[in-house]
Coordinates of C-alpha atoms in Angstrom, one line a residue:
M86 CA 97.8 108.6 86.8
H87 CA 101.4 108.7 85.7
T88 CA 102.4 109.5 82.1
E89 CA 105.1 108.1 79.8
T90 CA 107.2 111.2 80.5
E91 CA 107.3 110.5 84.2
P92 CA 110.9 109.8 85.5
R93 CA 111.4 106.1 85.5
G94 CA 114.2 105.8 88.1
P95 CA 115.9 102.8 86.4
H96 CA 118.3 102.5 89.3
R97 CA 115.4 101.3 91.4
L98 CA 113.4 99.2 89.0
P99 CA 113.6 95.4 89.0
H100 CA 116.0 93.3 86.9
F101 CA 113.7 90.3 87.1
L102 CA 110.2 89.2 87.8
V103 CA 108.6 85.9 88.9
I104 CA 105.5 86.2 86.8
G105 CA 103.6 83.1 88.2
A106 CA 101.8 80.8 88.1
M107 CA 99.6 81.2 91.1
K108 CA 99.8 78.4 93.7
C109 CA 103.1 77.1 92.2
A110 CA 105.4 77.9 95.1
T111 CA 106.2 81.4 93.9
T112 CA 106.0 82.7 97.5
T113 CA 108.6 80.1 98.7
L114 CA 110.8 81.0 95.7
H115 CA 110.5 84.7 96.5
E116 CA 111.6 84.2 100.1
Q117 CA 114.5 81.9 99.0
L118 CA 115.7 84.5 96.5
A119 CA 115.5 87.1 99.2
R120 CA 118.0 85.1 101.3
Q121 CA 120.7 85.1 98.5
P122 CA 123.7 87.5 98.6
G123 CA 123.5 90.1 96.0
L124 CA 119.8 89.8 95.4
S125 CA 117.0 92.0 96.8
M126 CA 113.3 91.1 96.6
S127 CA 110.5 93.6 96.7
R128 CA 108.4 94.4 99.7
P129 CA 105.5 93.7 99.3
K130 CA 106.2 90.4 97.6
E131 CA 103.4 91.0 95.0
P132 CA 103.3 94.6 94.0
N133 CA 101.0 93.6 91.1
F134 CA 102.0 96.9 89.5
F135 CA 101.6 96.2 85.9
S136 CA 98.4 94.1 86.3
D137 CA 96.2 96.0 88.7
D138 CA 94.8 99.3 87.6
D139 CA 94.8 100.9 91.1
R140 CA 98.5 99.9 91.6
Y141 CA 99.5 101.1 88.2
A142 CA 97.8 104.5 88.8
R143 CA 100.3 105.0 91.7
G144 CA 103.0 105.5 89.2
L145 CA 106.5 104.2 88.7
G146 CA 107.8 106.2 91.7
W147 CA 105.6 104.0 93.9
Y148 CA 106.7 100.9 92.2
A149 CA 110.4 101.8 92.5
S150 CA 109.8 102.4 96.3
C151 CA 109.1 98.6 96.6
F152 CA 112.8 98.1 96.1
D153 CA 114.1 100.8 98.5
G154 CA 115.8 98.1 100.6
A155 CA 118.1 97.1 97.7
G156 CA 121.8 97.8 97.8
P157 CA 123.3 99.8 94.8
S158 CA 124.7 96.6 93.1
D159 CA 121.9 94.2 94.1
L160 CA 119.8 92.3 91.5
R161 CA 116.3 93.4 92.2
G162 CA 113.2 91.2 91.8
E163 CA 109.5 90.9 92.5
S164 CA 106.9 88.1 92.3
S165 CA 103.4 88.9 91.1
T166 CA 101.3 86.0 90.0
H167 CA 98.7 88.4 88.6
Y168 CA 101.0 88.9 85.6
T169 CA 99.9 85.5 84.3
K170 CA 96.2 85.8 84.9
R171 CA 94.9 86.3 81.4
P172 CA 92.3 87.3 80.5
N173 CA 91.5 89.1 83.8
H174 CA 94.4 91.5 83.5
P175 CA 94.7 92.4 79.8
N176 CA 97.0 95.4 80.1
T177 CA 99.8 93.7 81.9
L178 CA 102.3 92.9 79.2
G179 CA 102.0 96.3 77.3
R180 CA 102.7 98.2 80.5
M181 CA 105.6 95.9 81.4
V182 CA 107.3 96.2 78.1
R183 CA 107.1 100.0 78.2
A184 CA 108.6 100.2 81.6
L185 CA 111.0 97.2 81.6
P186 CA 112.0 96.4 78.0
R187 CA 115.0 94.2 79.0
V188 CA 113.7 92.5 82.2
K189 CA 114.2 88.7 82.9
L190 CA 111.2 86.6 83.7
I191 CA 110.7 83.4 85.7
Y192 CA 107.6 81.3 85.1
V193 CA 106.8 78.5 87.5
M194 CA 104.4 75.7 86.5
R195 CA 102.8 72.9 88.4
H196 CA 100.6 70.0 87.4
P197 CA 97.5 72.0 86.2
I198 CA 95.0 69.9 88.1
D199 CA 97.0 70.2 91.3
R200 CA 97.3 73.9 90.8
L201 CA 93.6 74.2 90.2
V202 CA 92.7 72.4 93.5
S203 CA 95.2 74.5 95.4
H204 CA 93.7 77.7 93.9
Y205 CA 90.2 76.6 94.7
F206 CA 91.2 75.8 98.3
H207 CA 92.8 79.2 98.6
E208 CA 89.7 80.9 97.4
V209 CA 87.4 79.0 99.8
T210 CA 89.6 79.8 102.8
V211 CA 89.6 83.5 102.0
G212 CA 85.9 83.5 101.5
R213 CA 85.8 84.4 97.8
V214 CA 84.4 81.0 96.7
S215 CA 81.8 78.8 98.3
G216 CA 80.4 75.4 97.3
G217 CA 82.0 72.3 96.0
L218 CA 84.9 71.9 93.6
E219 CA 82.8 70.8 90.6
D220 CA 80.5 73.8 91.0
A221 CA 83.5 76.2 91.3
V222 CA 85.0 74.9 88.1
E223 CA 81.8 75.7 86.3
E224 CA 81.4 79.1 87.9
H225 CA 85.0 80.4 87.9
P226 CA 86.7 79.9 84.6
E227 CA 89.9 81.4 86.0
L228 CA 90.5 78.1 87.8
I229 CA 91.3 76.6 84.4
D230 CA 92.6 79.7 82.6
Y231 CA 95.4 80.3 85.1
G232 CA 96.7 76.7 84.5
R233 CA 96.8 77.1 80.7
Y234 CA 100.5 77.7 80.8
A235 CA 101.1 77.9 77.1
M236 CA 98.4 80.5 76.7
Q237 CA 99.7 82.5 79.6
V238 CA 103.4 82.5 78.7
A239 CA 103.3 82.7 74.9
P240 CA 102.9 86.5 74.8
Y241 CA 105.9 87.0 77.0
L242 CA 108.0 84.8 74.8
E243 CA 107.0 86.8 71.8
A244 CA 107.6 90.1 73.5
Y245 CA 110.9 89.4 75.3
G246 CA 112.3 86.3 73.4
P247 CA 113.1 82.9 74.8
S248 CA 116.4 83.8 76.4
A249 CA 114.6 86.2 78.8
V250 CA 112.0 83.7 80.1
L251 CA 113.0 80.8 82.3
P252 CA 110.6 77.9 82.6
V253 CA 110.7 76.3 86.1
F254 CA 108.6 73.4 87.3
F255 CA 107.1 72.8 90.7
D256 CA 108.0 69.2 91.0
R257 CA 111.6 69.6 90.1
L258 CA 111.9 72.6 92.4
A259 CA 110.5 70.5 95.2
Q260 CA 112.7 67.5 94.5
R261 CA 115.9 69.2 93.6
P262 CA 115.8 72.7 95.1
D263 CA 119.5 73.3 95.2
D264 CA 119.9 72.4 91.5
E265 CA 117.0 74.6 90.5
L266 CA 118.1 77.5 92.6
A267 CA 121.6 77.3 91.0
R268 CA 120.0 77.2 87.6
I269 CA 117.9 80.3 88.4
G270 CA 121.1 82.0 89.6
R271 CA 122.8 81.3 86.4
F272 CA 119.9 82.7 84.4
L273 CA 119.8 85.8 86.5
G274 CA 123.6 86.3 86.4
A275 CA 123.7 86.3 90.2
P276 CA 127.0 87.6 91.6
G277 CA 127.8 84.4 93.4
P278 CA 126.6 80.8 94.2
M279 CA 123.1 80.5 95.5
A280 CA 122.1 78.1 98.3
W281 CA 118.6 76.9 99.2
D282 CA 117.8 77.6 102.8
H283 CA 116.4 74.2 103.9
G284 CA 115.4 75.6 107.3
L285 CA 112.8 77.9 105.7
R286 CA 109.4 76.3 105.8
P287 CA 107.3 76.4 102.6
Q288 CA 105.4 79.7 102.4
N289 CA 101.7 80.4 101.8
V290 CA 100.6 76.8 102.5
G291 CA 96.8 76.5 102.6
R292 CA 96.6 74.7 105.9
E293 CA 98.7 77.4 107.5
R294 CA 96.4 80.2 106.4
L295 CA 93.8 81.8 108.6
R296 CA 90.2 81.2 107.3
H297 CA 87.9 84.1 106.5
D298 CA 86.1 85.3 109.6
P299 CA 84.4 88.8 110.0
L300 CA 85.1 88.9 113.8
R301 CA 88.8 88.2 113.4
N302 CA 89.0 90.7 110.6
A303 CA 87.5 93.4 112.8
I304 CA 89.9 92.6 115.7
V305 CA 92.9 92.7 113.3
R306 CA 91.9 95.8 111.4
L307 CA 90.6 98.2 114.1
P308 CA 93.5 100.3 115.5
V309 CA 92.1 100.5 119.0
L310 CA 91.5 96.8 119.3
T311 CA 94.9 96.1 117.7
G312 CA 96.7 98.1 120.4
L313 CA 94.8 96.5 123.2
R314 CA 95.4 93.1 121.8
R315 CA 99.2 93.7 121.6
R316 CA 99.4 95.2 125.1
C317 CA 97.0 93.0 127.0
L318 CA 96.7 89.6 125.4
P319 CA 99.4 87.1 126.5
R320 CA 101.2 85.5 123.6
A321 CA 100.0 82.0 124.5
W322 CA 96.4 83.2 124.4
A323 CA 97.0 84.9 121.1
D324 CA 98.5 81.7 119.6
R325 CA 95.5 79.8 120.9
L326 CA 93.1 82.2 119.2
K327 CA 95.1 82.1 116.0
S328 CA 95.0 78.3 116.0
H329 CA 91.2 78.5 116.3
W330 CA 91.0 80.5 113.0
K331 CA 93.5 78.3 111.2
V332 CA 92.2 76.3 108.3
K333 CA 91.3 72.9 109.6
D334 CA 90.2 71.4 106.3
T335 CA 92.4 69.8 103.6
P336 CA 92.2 70.3 99.8
P337 CA 89.5 68.2 98.3
T338 CA 90.1 65.0 96.4
V339 CA 89.2 65.3 92.7
P340 CA 86.6 62.7 91.7
P341 CA 87.7 60.5 88.7
A342 CA 85.0 61.9 86.4
L343 CA 86.0 65.5 87.1
R344 CA 89.7 64.6 86.8
E345 CA 89.0 63.2 83.3
R346 CA 87.1 66.3 82.3
L347 CA 89.9 68.6 83.6
A348 CA 92.5 66.6 81.7
R349 CA 90.5 67.1 78.5
A350 CA 90.4 70.8 79.2
F351 CA 94.2 71.1 80.0
D352 CA 95.7 68.6 77.5
P353 CA 95.4 70.8 74.4
D354 CA 97.3 73.6 76.1
L355 CA 99.9 71.1 77.5
E356 CA 100.4 69.8 74.0
R357 CA 101.2 73.3 72.8
L358 CA 103.5 73.9 75.8
G359 CA 105.3 70.6 75.1
A360 CA 105.9 71.6 71.5
M361 CA 107.4 74.8 72.8
L362 CA 109.7 72.8 75.2
G363 CA 110.5 70.0 72.8
V364 CA 108.9 67.3 74.9
P365 CA 105.4 65.7 74.7
L366 CA 103.2 66.8 77.5
D367 CA 99.7 66.0 78.8
C368 CA 98.2 65.6 82.3
A369 CA 99.1 62.0 82.5
S370 CA 102.8 62.6 81.8
F371 CA 103.3 66.0 83.3
R372 CA 105.0 65.1 86.6
E373 CA 107.4 62.5 84.9
K374 CA 108.4 64.9 82.1
T375 CA 108.9 68.0 84.2
S376 CA 110.6 66.6 87.3
G377 CA 113.6 65.0 85.4
R378 CA 116.0 67.1 83.4
P379 CA 115.5 70.9 83.3
L380 CA 113.5 72.0 80.3
S381 CA 114.1 74.9 78.0
W382 CA 112.4 76.5 75.0
A383 CA 112.9 74.4 71.9
R384 CA 110.3 76.1 69.7
P385 CA 109.8 79.5 71.3
G386 CA 109.1 81.2 68.0
G387 CA 105.9 79.3 67.4
R388 CA 102.8 81.3 68.1
V389 CA 100.6 79.8 70.7
R390 CA 97.0 80.9 70.8
A391 CA 94.5 80.7 73.6

């Protein structure tokens, strides 16, 4: 475990973080930012350094190594959605403030019910959740908690101030990517204009993911089998096997009764988020209100409680 006296290597630590939310196009945004001149994004994409105890125990030297590919004048960034997964990672903010007292933060939000469905579908495909959507909502409170955006972002606003936290919305990012990327560039102080790469496919899409399968995992992870596979298996056969393991399902449709129940769960938090942004928000109006003009913090000083 590192200590507070360990050298921090500020020349290699990030200038900005994409802090979430999960399943809100953060991977796509990360890859788009990585394509911009003067910016360098971490590898791996999600170090999860401040949130995950095992990563934090590796020390700031390990964290700094995630930015080894950056040029001396590059703006360095990373994208870890675990940073807005309260209450599961309670130590995140304190650790972050100690190491990065002046970092800039980008928080991406999506209609909370859409985010929940995508999150559920992700967990099913990787084998962490089984059963139907309604049962999962009852058994896994994080499906709702991670979409309570006001609750998640309020501590960052209090710790860093509103000028250091940029609210970004999924629908506007999808509909006007060039405008939103330019806005992000201005927020970051990018050295030049930023241009969205329209040839890059959306990243981390559920239907492009490989479903959980013990046999495939064994083939991928065993070094001997990996070497044989790479040397002996023709590419066409490998692609055919990969397609066999690809997710064939589609995200579930939310039944009307469950949608109403989820709206009742999310609307109080959206009301608080709307007060912070100076615009009325609830599940019914979320897409309309967040896909139009860019929103900024209107009442960032207000305390928002879980």
